[in-house]
PDB file of C-alpha atoms in Angstrom:
ATOM      1  CA  MET A 287       0.000   0.000   0.000  1.00  0.00           C
ATOM      2  CA  LYS A 288       1.424   3.376  -0.952  1.00  0.00           C
ATOM      3  CA  ARG A 289       0.999   6.206   1.507  1.00  0.00           C
ATOM      4  CA  VAL A 290       2.720   9.561   1.626  1.00  0.00           C
ATOM      5  CA  SER A 291       4.271  10.669   4.888  1.00  0.00           C
ATOM      6  CA  LEU A 292       1.937  12.341   7.363  1.00  0.00           C
ATOM      7  CA  ASP A 293       1.837  16.066   6.732  1.00  0.00           C
ATOM      8  CA  GLY A 294      -1.067  17.496   8.688  1.00  0.00           C
ATOM      9  CA  LEU A 295      -4.520  17.731   7.214  1.00  0.00           C
ATOM     10  CA  GLN A 296      -2.906  17.833   3.791  1.00  0.00           C
ATOM     11  CA  SER A 297      -1.866  14.184   4.159  1.00  0.00           C
ATOM     12  CA  PHE A 298      -3.256  12.037   1.362  1.00  0.00           C
ATOM     13  CA  PHE A 299      -3.523   8.331   0.601  1.00  0.00           C
ATOM     14  CA  ALA A 300      -2.870   7.237  -2.984  1.00  0.00           C
ATOM     15  CA  LEU A 301      -5.704   4.919  -3.965  1.00  0.00           C
ATOM     16  CA  SER A 302      -5.113   2.041  -6.376  1.00  0.00           C
ATOM     17  CA  ASN A 303      -6.724   4.030  -9.206  1.00  0.00           C
ATOM     18  CA  ALA A 304      -4.118   6.791  -8.640  1.00  0.00           C
ATOM     19  CA  ARG A 305      -6.657   9.203  -7.158  1.00  0.00           C
ATOM     20  CA  GLN A 306      -5.857  10.707  -3.771  1.00  0.00           C
ATOM     21  CA  ILE A 307      -8.043  10.759  -0.679  1.00  0.00           C
ATOM     22  CA  PRO A 308      -7.328  12.886   2.410  1.00  0.00           C
ATOM     23  CA  LEU A 309      -6.255  10.551   5.197  1.00  0.00           C
ATOM     24  CA  LEU A 310      -8.362  12.310   7.829  1.00  0.00           C
ATOM     25  CA  GLY A 311     -11.999  13.166   7.261  1.00  0.00           C
ATOM     26  CA  LEU A 312     -15.148  14.109   9.130  1.00  0.00           C
ATOM     27  CA  GLY A 313     -17.850  11.484   9.482  1.00  0.00           C
ATOM     28  CA  VAL A 314     -21.445  12.671   9.851  1.00  0.00           C
ATOM     29  CA  TYR A 315     -23.129   9.424  10.868  1.00  0.00           C
ATOM     30  CA  ALA A 316     -26.030  10.127  13.244  1.00  0.00           C
ATOM     31  CA  THR A 317     -25.535  13.888  12.962  1.00  0.00           C
ATOM     32  CA  GLU A 318     -28.953  15.531  12.740  1.00  0.00           C
ATOM     33  CA  PRO A 319     -29.796  17.039   9.335  1.00  0.00           C
ATOM     34  CA  GLY A 320     -30.054  20.794   9.097  1.00  0.00           C
ATOM     35  CA  LYS A 321     -28.040  23.100  11.315  1.00  0.00           C
ATOM     36  CA  PRO A 322     -26.147  20.383  13.297  1.00  0.00           C
ATOM     37  CA  THR A 323     -24.724  18.813  10.142  1.00  0.00           C
ATOM     38  CA  GLU A 324     -24.157  22.117   8.363  1.00  0.00           C
ATOM     39  CA  ASP A 325     -22.320  23.510  11.377  1.00  0.00           C
ATOM     40  CA  ALA A 326     -20.182  20.389  11.798  1.00  0.00           C
ATOM     41  CA  VAL A 327     -19.140  20.347   8.143  1.00  0.00           C
ATOM     42  CA  LEU A 328     -18.440  24.077   8.092  1.00  0.00           C
ATOM     43  CA  TRP A 329     -16.377  23.884  11.284  1.00  0.00           C
ATOM     44  CA  ALA A 330     -14.409  20.975   9.829  1.00  0.00           C
ATOM     45  CA  LEU A 331     -13.739  22.780   6.562  1.00  0.00           C
ATOM     46  CA  GLN A 332     -12.735  25.921   8.442  1.00  0.00           C
ATOM     47  CA  ALA A 333     -10.332  23.804  10.525  1.00  0.00           C
ATOM     48  CA  GLY A 334      -8.687  22.482   7.367  1.00  0.00           C
ATOM     49  CA  TYR A 335     -10.513  19.195   6.764  1.00  0.00           C
ATOM     50  CA  ARG A 336     -11.037  18.445   3.095  1.00  0.00           C
ATOM     51  CA  HIS A 337     -12.811  15.082   3.362  1.00  0.00           C
ATOM     52  CA  ILE A 338     -16.477  14.608   4.338  1.00  0.00           C
ATOM     53  CA  ASP A 339     -18.099  11.180   4.701  1.00  0.00           C
ATOM     54  CA  THR A 340     -21.881  10.854   4.537  1.00  0.00           C
ATOM     55  CA  ALA A 341     -24.412   8.267   3.312  1.00  0.00           C
ATOM     56  CA  ALA A 342     -27.910   8.139   1.880  1.00  0.00           C
ATOM     57  CA  SER A 343     -29.111   6.444   5.057  1.00  0.00           C
ATOM     58  CA  TYR A 344     -27.808   9.279   7.266  1.00  0.00           C
ATOM     59  CA  ASN A 345     -30.469  11.607   5.806  1.00  0.00           C
ATOM     60  CA  ASN A 346     -28.086  14.565   5.890  1.00  0.00           C
ATOM     61  CA  GLU A 347     -26.724  14.720   2.343  1.00  0.00           C
ATOM     62  CA  VAL A 348     -28.656  17.958   1.687  1.00  0.00           C
ATOM     63  CA  SER A 349     -27.035  19.560   4.726  1.00  0.00           C
ATOM     64  CA  VAL A 350     -23.571  18.390   3.690  1.00  0.00           C
ATOM     65  CA  GLY A 351     -24.038  19.945   0.267  1.00  0.00           C
ATOM     66  CA  ASN A 352     -25.321  23.191   1.739  1.00  0.00           C
ATOM     67  CA  ALA A 353     -22.291  23.462   4.014  1.00  0.00           C
ATOM     68  CA  ILE A 354     -19.872  22.816   1.155  1.00  0.00           C
ATOM     69  CA  ARG A 355     -21.412  25.643  -0.844  1.00  0.00           C
ATOM     70  CA  LYS A 356     -21.483  27.992   2.154  1.00  0.00           C
ATOM     71  CA  SER A 357     -17.810  27.297   2.863  1.00  0.00           C
ATOM     72  CA  GLY A 358     -16.653  29.162  -0.234  1.00  0.00           C
ATOM     73  CA  ILE A 359     -14.058  26.438  -0.831  1.00  0.00           C
ATOM     74  CA  SER A 360     -13.901  25.176  -4.406  1.00  0.00           C
ATOM     75  CA  ARG A 361     -15.574  21.837  -5.043  1.00  0.00           C
ATOM     76  CA  GLU A 362     -12.357  20.321  -6.389  1.00  0.00           C
ATOM     77  CA  GLN A 363     -10.654  20.783  -3.035  1.00  0.00           C
ATOM     78  CA  ILE A 364     -13.237  18.786  -1.063  1.00  0.00           C
ATOM     79  CA  PHE A 365     -13.413  14.991  -1.160  1.00  0.00           C
ATOM     80  CA  VAL A 366     -16.996  13.770  -0.684  1.00  0.00           C
ATOM     81  CA  THR A 367     -18.004  10.197   0.072  1.00  0.00           C
ATOM     82  CA  THR A 368     -21.540   8.880   0.163  1.00  0.00           C
ATOM     83  CA  LYS A 369     -22.998   5.386   0.122  1.00  0.00           C
ATOM     84  CA  LEU A 370     -25.568   3.157  -1.541  1.00  0.00           C
ATOM     85  CA  TYR A 371     -27.867   1.804   1.148  1.00  0.00           C
ATOM     86  CA  ASP A 372     -29.194  -1.741   1.367  1.00  0.00           C
ATOM     87  CA  ASP A 373     -32.715  -0.893   0.172  1.00  0.00           C
ATOM     88  CA  ASP A 374     -31.346   0.492  -3.108  1.00  0.00           C
ATOM     89  CA  HIS A 375     -29.380  -2.504  -4.337  1.00  0.00           C
ATOM     90  CA  GLY A 376     -29.853  -3.791  -7.875  1.00  0.00           C
ATOM     91  CA  PHE A 377     -28.611  -2.321 -11.155  1.00  0.00           C
ATOM     92  CA  GLU A 378     -31.337   0.213 -11.962  1.00  0.00           C
ATOM     93  CA  LYS A 379     -32.122   1.041  -8.342  1.00  0.00           C
ATOM     94  CA  ALA A 380     -28.455   1.744  -7.618  1.00  0.00           C
ATOM     95  CA  LEU A 381     -28.226   4.108 -10.587  1.00  0.00           C
ATOM     96  CA  GLU A 382     -31.338   5.930  -9.385  1.00  0.00           C
ATOM     97  CA  ALA A 383     -30.055   6.081  -5.811  1.00  0.00           C
ATOM     98  CA  CYS A 384     -26.814   7.712  -6.907  1.00  0.00           C
ATOM     99  CA  GLU A 385     -28.732  10.278  -8.948  1.00  0.00           C
ATOM    100  CA  LEU A 386     -30.795  11.095  -5.861  1.00  0.00           C
ATOM    101  CA  SER A 387     -27.658  11.469  -3.733  1.00  0.00           C
ATOM    102  CA  LEU A 388     -26.146  13.793  -6.322  1.00  0.00           C
ATOM    103  CA  GLU A 389     -29.358  15.827  -6.335  1.00  0.00           C
ATOM    104  CA  LYS A 390     -29.471  16.051  -2.543  1.00  0.00           C
ATOM    105  CA  LEU A 391     -25.794  16.972  -2.301  1.00  0.00           C
ATOM    106  CA  GLY A 392     -26.171  19.454  -5.137  1.00  0.00           C
ATOM    107  CA  LEU A 393     -22.975  18.139  -6.714  1.00  0.00           C
ATOM    108  CA  GLU A 394     -22.050  17.157 -10.248  1.00  0.00           C
ATOM    109  CA  TYR A 395     -19.978  14.196  -9.101  1.00  0.00           C
ATOM    110  CA  ILE A 396     -19.188  12.102  -6.028  1.00  0.00           C
ATOM    111  CA  ASP A 397     -15.534  11.465  -5.203  1.00  0.00           C
ATOM    112  CA  LEU A 398     -16.115   8.064  -3.594  1.00  0.00           C
ATOM    113  CA  TYR A 399     -19.313   6.007  -3.770  1.00  0.00           C
ATOM    114  CA  LEU A 400     -19.471   2.954  -1.532  1.00  0.00           C
ATOM    115  CA  ILE A 401     -21.774  -0.029  -1.251  1.00  0.00           C
ATOM    116  CA  HIS A 402     -22.810   0.516   2.379  1.00  0.00           C
ATOM    117  CA  SER A 403     -23.028  -3.160   3.307  1.00  0.00           C
ATOM    118  CA  PRO A 404     -23.121  -6.647   1.807  1.00  0.00           C
ATOM    119  CA  LEU A 405     -26.418  -7.535   3.519  1.00  0.00           C
ATOM    120  CA  PRO A 406     -28.671  -7.627   0.397  1.00  0.00           C
ATOM    121  CA  GLY A 407     -26.954 -10.806  -0.819  1.00  0.00           C
ATOM    122  CA  GLY A 408     -24.656 -11.951  -3.604  1.00  0.00           C
ATOM    123  CA  GLU A 409     -26.871 -11.420  -6.652  1.00  0.00           C
ATOM    124  CA  LEU A 410     -27.814  -7.883  -5.689  1.00  0.00           C
ATOM    125  CA  ARG A 411     -24.218  -7.084  -4.694  1.00  0.00           C
ATOM    126  CA  TYR A 412     -23.124  -8.094  -8.197  1.00  0.00           C
ATOM    127  CA  GLU A 413     -25.801  -5.999  -9.897  1.00  0.00           C
ATOM    128  CA  SER A 414     -25.016  -2.996  -7.723  1.00  0.00           C
ATOM    129  CA  TRP A 415     -21.291  -3.199  -8.458  1.00  0.00           C
ATOM    130  CA  ASN A 416     -22.044  -3.191 -12.176  1.00  0.00           C
ATOM    131  CA  ALA A 417     -24.128  -0.064 -11.633  1.00  0.00           C
ATOM    132  CA  LEU A 418     -21.273   1.621  -9.762  1.00  0.00           C
ATOM    133  CA  GLN A 419     -18.920   0.812 -12.625  1.00  0.00           C
ATOM    134  CA  LYS A 420     -21.362   2.450 -15.032  1.00  0.00           C
ATOM    135  CA  LEU A 421     -21.502   5.550 -12.806  1.00  0.00           C
ATOM    136  CA  VAL A 422     -17.718   5.855 -13.072  1.00  0.00           C
ATOM    137  CA  ALA A 423     -17.923   5.524 -16.862  1.00  0.00           C
ATOM    138  CA  GLN A 424     -20.554   8.279 -16.885  1.00  0.00           C
ATOM    139  CA  GLY A 425     -18.320  10.570 -14.833  1.00  0.00           C
ATOM    140  CA  LYS A 426     -20.837  10.826 -12.013  1.00  0.00           C
ATOM    141  CA  VAL A 427     -18.514   9.048  -9.585  1.00  0.00           C
ATOM    142  CA  LYS A 428     -14.714   9.227  -9.485  1.00  0.00           C
ATOM    143  CA  SER A 429     -13.936   6.157  -7.339  1.00  0.00           C
ATOM    144  CA  ILE A 430     -15.940   3.210  -6.037  1.00  0.00           C
ATOM    145  CA  GLY A 431     -15.551   0.891  -3.095  1.00  0.00           C
ATOM    146  CA  VAL A 432     -17.339  -1.063  -0.422  1.00  0.00           C
ATOM    147  CA  SER A 433     -18.095  -0.877   3.272  1.00  0.00           C
ATOM    148  CA  ASN A 434     -18.534  -3.608   5.892  1.00  0.00           C
ATOM    149  CA  TYR A 435     -17.224  -6.292   3.530  1.00  0.00           C
ATOM    150  CA  GLY A 436     -15.670  -9.394   5.021  1.00  0.00           C
ATOM    151  CA  VAL A 437     -12.924 -11.337   3.251  1.00  0.00           C
ATOM    152  CA  HIS A 438     -15.448 -13.669   1.609  1.00  0.00           C
ATOM    153  CA  HIS A 439     -17.414 -10.708   0.232  1.00  0.00           C
ATOM    154  CA  LEU A 440     -14.244  -9.197  -1.196  1.00  0.00           C
ATOM    155  CA  LYS A 441     -13.204 -12.510  -2.751  1.00  0.00           C
ATOM    156  CA  GLU A 442     -16.653 -12.819  -4.317  1.00  0.00           C
ATOM    157  CA  LEU A 443     -16.389  -9.330  -5.834  1.00  0.00           C
ATOM    158  CA  LEU A 444     -12.829  -9.750  -7.066  1.00  0.00           C
ATOM    159  CA  GLY A 445     -13.648 -13.225  -8.359  1.00  0.00           C
ATOM    160  CA  SER A 446     -16.303 -11.751 -10.642  1.00  0.00           C
ATOM    161  CA  ASN A 447     -13.451 -10.084 -12.585  1.00  0.00           C
ATOM    162  CA  PRO A 448     -14.887  -6.577 -12.391  1.00  0.00           C
ATOM    163  CA  THR A 449     -13.725  -3.935 -14.829  1.00  0.00           C
ATOM    164  CA  ILE A 450     -13.079  -1.678 -11.837  1.00  0.00           C
ATOM    165  CA  ARG A 451     -11.795  -3.090  -8.567  1.00  0.00           C
ATOM    166  CA  PRO A 452     -12.814  -1.541  -5.238  1.00  0.00           C
ATOM    167  CA  VAL A 453     -10.357   1.078  -4.022  1.00  0.00           C
ATOM    168  CA  VAL A 454     -11.621   1.172  -0.416  1.00  0.00           C
ATOM    169  CA  ASN A 455     -13.203  -1.087   2.195  1.00  0.00           C
ATOM    170  CA  GLN A 456     -14.649   1.076   4.965  1.00  0.00           C
ATOM    171  CA  ILE A 457     -14.932  -0.986   8.144  1.00  0.00           C
ATOM    172  CA  GLU A 458     -15.155  -0.510  11.873  1.00  0.00           C
ATOM    173  CA  VAL A 459     -11.608  -0.863  13.176  1.00  0.00           C
ATOM    174  CA  THR A 460     -10.107   0.108  16.535  1.00  0.00           C
ATOM    175  CA  PRO A 461      -7.522  -1.363  18.899  1.00  0.00           C
ATOM    176  CA  TRP A 462     -10.405  -3.399  20.389  1.00  0.00           C
ATOM    177  CA  ASN A 463     -11.496  -4.642  16.968  1.00  0.00           C
ATOM    178  CA  THR A 464      -8.383  -4.879  14.831  1.00  0.00           C
ATOM    179  CA  ARG A 465      -9.907  -6.912  11.971  1.00  0.00           C
ATOM    180  CA  THR A 466      -6.519  -8.381  11.104  1.00  0.00           C
ATOM    181  CA  ASP A 467      -7.959 -10.866   8.599  1.00  0.00           C
ATOM    182  CA  ILE A 468      -9.831  -8.208   6.621  1.00  0.00           C
ATOM    183  CA  VAL A 469      -6.989  -5.683   6.882  1.00  0.00           C
ATOM    184  CA  SER A 470      -4.388  -8.202   5.683  1.00  0.00           C
ATOM    185  CA  PHE A 471      -6.528  -9.251   2.733  1.00  0.00           C
ATOM    186  CA  CYS A 472      -7.233  -5.652   1.752  1.00  0.00           C
ATOM    187  CA  GLU A 473      -3.556  -4.804   1.871  1.00  0.00           C
ATOM    188  CA  SER A 474      -2.716  -7.829  -0.276  1.00  0.00           C
ATOM    189  CA  GLN A 475      -5.230  -6.624  -2.879  1.00  0.00           C
ATOM    190  CA  HIS A 476      -4.276  -2.924  -2.740  1.00  0.00           C
ATOM    191  CA  ILE A 477      -7.641  -1.994  -1.244  1.00  0.00           C
ATOM    192  CA  ALA A 478      -7.367   0.899   1.191  1.00  0.00           C
ATOM    193  CA  VAL A 479      -8.762   0.361   4.691  1.00  0.00           C
ATOM    194  CA  GLU A 480     -10.933   3.201   5.939  1.00  0.00           C
ATOM    195  CA  ALA A 481     -11.721   3.192   9.657  1.00  0.00           C
ATOM    196  CA  TYR A 482     -15.183   4.243  10.766  1.00  0.00           C
ATOM    197  CA  SER A 483     -16.156   4.620  14.434  1.00  0.00           C
ATOM    198  CA  PRO A 484     -12.404   4.945  15.173  1.00  0.00           C
ATOM    199  CA  LEU A 485     -13.228   6.331  18.625  1.00  0.00           C
ATOM    200  CA  SER A 486     -15.333   3.249  19.492  1.00  0.00           C
ATOM    201  CA  GLN A 487     -18.339   5.588  19.639  1.00  0.00           C
ATOM    202  CA  GLY A 488     -16.980   6.613  23.026  1.00  0.00           C
ATOM    203  CA  HIS A 489     -17.282   3.167  24.611  1.00  0.00           C
ATOM    204  CA  LYS A 490     -13.542   2.702  25.187  1.00  0.00           C
ATOM    205  CA  LEU A 491     -12.334   6.254  25.752  1.00  0.00           C
ATOM    206  CA  GLN A 492     -11.864   5.553  29.470  1.00  0.00           C
ATOM    207  CA  ASP A 493      -9.917   2.352  28.936  1.00  0.00           C
ATOM    208  CA  PRO A 494      -7.063   2.420  31.497  1.00  0.00           C
ATOM    209  CA  THR A 495      -4.400   1.400  28.981  1.00  0.00           C
ATOM    210  CA  LEU A 496      -5.528   4.063  26.533  1.00  0.00           C
ATOM    211  CA  LEU A 497      -5.634   6.709  29.268  1.00  0.00           C
ATOM    212  CA  LYS A 498      -2.085   5.841  30.314  1.00  0.00           C
ATOM    213  CA  ILE A 499      -0.770   6.200  26.759  1.00  0.00           C
ATOM    214  CA  ALA A 500      -2.700   9.436  26.231  1.00  0.00           C
ATOM    215  CA  ALA A 501      -1.184  10.925  29.389  1.00  0.00           C
ATOM    216  CA  LYS A 502       2.293   9.949  28.217  1.00  0.00           C
ATOM    217  CA  TYR A 503       1.886  12.073  25.069  1.00  0.00           C
ATOM    218  CA  SER A 504      -0.246  14.812  26.660  1.00  0.00           C
ATOM    219  CA  LYS A 505      -2.982  14.013  24.182  1.00  0.00           C
ATOM    220  CA  SER A 506      -6.631  13.066  24.537  1.00  0.00           C
ATOM    221  CA  PRO A 507      -7.688   9.417  24.231  1.00  0.00           C
ATOM    222  CA  ALA A 508      -9.481  10.326  20.991  1.00  0.00           C
ATOM    223  CA  GLN A 509      -6.317  11.859  19.541  1.00  0.00           C
ATOM    224  CA  VAL A 510      -4.342   8.724  20.378  1.00  0.00           C
ATOM    225  CA  LEU A 511      -6.939   6.521  18.652  1.00  0.00           C
ATOM    226  CA  ILE A 512      -6.943   8.678  15.529  1.00  0.00           C
ATOM    227  CA  ARG A 513      -3.149   8.657  15.496  1.00  0.00           C
ATOM    228  CA  TRP A 514      -3.165   4.858  15.909  1.00  0.00           C
ATOM    229  CA  SER A 515      -5.327   4.548  12.779  1.00  0.00           C
ATOM    230  CA  LEU A 516      -3.090   6.903  10.818  1.00  0.00           C
ATOM    231  CA  GLN A 517       0.077   5.056  11.800  1.00  0.00           C
ATOM    232  CA  LYS A 518      -1.563   1.765  10.837  1.00  0.00           C
ATOM    233  CA  GLY A 519      -1.954   3.274   7.363  1.00  0.00           C
ATOM    234  CA  TYR A 520      -5.726   3.640   7.523  1.00  0.00           C
ATOM    235  CA  ILE A 521      -7.890   6.456   6.251  1.00  0.00           C
ATOM    236  CA  VAL A 522      -9.836   7.593   9.310  1.00  0.00           C
ATOM    237  CA  ILE A 523     -13.151   9.451   9.660  1.00  0.00           C
ATOM    238  CA  PRO A 524     -13.907  10.387  13.291  1.00  0.00           C
ATOM    239  CA  LYS A 525     -17.400  11.740  13.827  1.00  0.00           C
ATOM    240  CA  SER A 526     -18.242  14.789  15.935  1.00  0.00           C
ATOM    241  CA  ALA A 527     -20.756  17.620  15.893  1.00  0.00           C
ATOM    242  CA  ASN A 528     -18.803  19.604  18.502  1.00  0.00           C
ATOM    243  CA  LYS A 529     -16.578  22.420  17.190  1.00  0.00           C
ATOM    244  CA  GLY A 530     -13.869  21.964  19.807  1.00  0.00           C
ATOM    245  CA  ARG A 531     -13.648  18.210  19.320  1.00  0.00           C
ATOM    246  CA  ILE A 532     -13.641  18.531  15.526  1.00  0.00           C
ATOM    247  CA  GLU A 533     -10.622  20.821  15.851  1.00  0.00           C
ATOM    248  CA  GLN A 534      -8.986  18.618  18.497  1.00  0.00           C
ATOM    249  CA  ASN A 535      -9.446  15.501  16.356  1.00  0.00           C
ATOM    250  CA  ALA A 536      -7.363  17.161  13.644  1.00  0.00           C
ATOM    251  CA  ASP A 537      -4.528  17.987  16.031  1.00  0.00           C
ATOM    252  CA  VAL A 538      -2.863  14.615  15.615  1.00  0.00           C
ATOM    253  CA  PHE A 539       0.089  15.369  13.360  1.00  0.00           C
ATOM    254  CA  ASP A 540       2.590  16.698  15.895  1.00  0.00           C
ATOM    255  CA  PHE A 541       3.436  13.435  17.656  1.00  0.00           C
ATOM    256  CA  ASP A 542       4.297   9.821  16.882  1.00  0.00           C
ATOM    257  CA  LEU A 543       3.179   6.814  18.876  1.00  0.00           C
ATOM    258  CA  ALA A 544       6.250   4.706  19.664  1.00  0.00           C
ATOM    259  CA  ASP A 545       6.326   1.164  18.279  1.00  0.00           C
ATOM    260  CA  GLY A 546       5.926  -0.190  21.796  1.00  0.00           C
ATOM    261  CA  ASP A 547       2.784   1.832  22.387  1.00  0.00           C
ATOM    262  CA  MET A 548       1.377   0.804  19.003  1.00  0.00           C
ATOM    263  CA  ASN A 549       1.965  -2.815  19.986  1.00  0.00           C
ATOM    264  CA  VAL A 550       0.252  -2.309  23.339  1.00  0.00           C
ATOM    265  CA  LEU A 551      -2.773  -0.817  21.594  1.00  0.00           C
ATOM    266  CA  ASP A 552      -2.791  -3.659  19.059  1.00  0.00           C
ATOM    267  CA  SER A 553      -2.887  -6.144  21.943  1.00  0.00           C
ATOM    268  CA  LEU A 554      -6.239  -4.793  23.198  1.00  0.00           C
ATOM    269  CA  ASN A 555      -8.236  -6.621  20.525  1.00  0.00           C
ATOM    270  CA  VAL A 556     -11.364  -8.393  21.813  1.00  0.00           C
ATOM    271  CA  ASN A 557     -13.396  -8.204  18.569  1.00  0.00           C
ATOM    272  CA  PHE A 558     -15.522  -5.439  20.102  1.00  0.00           C
ATOM    273  CA  VAL A 559     -18.268  -4.249  17.744  1.00  0.00           C
ATOM    274  CA  THR A 560     -20.177  -1.078  18.605  1.00  0.00           C
ATOM    275  CA  GLU A 561     -23.369  -1.622  16.587  1.00  0.00           C
ATOM    276  CA  TRP A 562     -23.592  -3.975  13.616  1.00  0.00           C
ATOM    277  CA  ASP A 563     -21.203  -6.364  11.902  1.00  0.00           C
ATOM    278  CA  PRO A 564     -22.245  -7.087   8.310  1.00  0.00           C
ATOM    279  CA  THR A 565     -18.765  -8.487   7.590  1.00  0.00           C
ATOM    280  CA  VAL A 566     -20.011 -11.876   8.813  1.00  0.00           C
ATOM    281  CA  ALA A 567     -23.152 -11.909   6.613  1.00  0.00           C
ATOM    282  CA  PRO A 568     -23.494 -14.599   3.916  1.00  0.00           C
TER     283      PRO A 568
END
């Protein structure tokens, strides 16, 4: 996997299709549409973020688009991800769903369009991937990938000999859920790993081992977790709707976690899942 050295919020990951994605982004999962989402996205963009991750199922694509326009930052400088939800799988339905996302976002193209989960089953996954490939050919989407795919889902997709291979697998990954099997397979196939819920949705922020490491570096537990993801080579999209925390979550480029501390964090794995785990679906 090719990754440039960490250089603040201007750090990018080179995807397998040669496009670049900012390593750190803002996730807006469960952020209320309207002012909460608009504020969060604007605060992030003002703080230097250039990567926003939303989804059709979050019901806040309109607000994300509004914030991007209000920011005054040129569209080309902002990397936008959204996702095809389970109810919209199938060739024609996926094409229509992307059109609706584009309309809601008010954008001419989507930088990264992901299949949100593998839950609809193999036949629909195949049809949807073909639709995503067509969207790339039409110029409506720049890059395509998947989310919540286990190794068997990835093998199924790659085994279908697609014209376009997935550039990203967005999965829940933390020191308590290291997903070594999925991560290793993705790396072997040049599929970037993107970490969602990198802060364990708050469940593990008071973990004694994490607190000890955070104190050592005079950083918050959240900053240590984001830095852990970055040093693992993952793209990472912490979610917050709080201005101070959005800014704090970006302040992770002025320290390095020592190898020993990375190993200690790696050792915390207990396969802890915060909400759902579609990676194990048939």
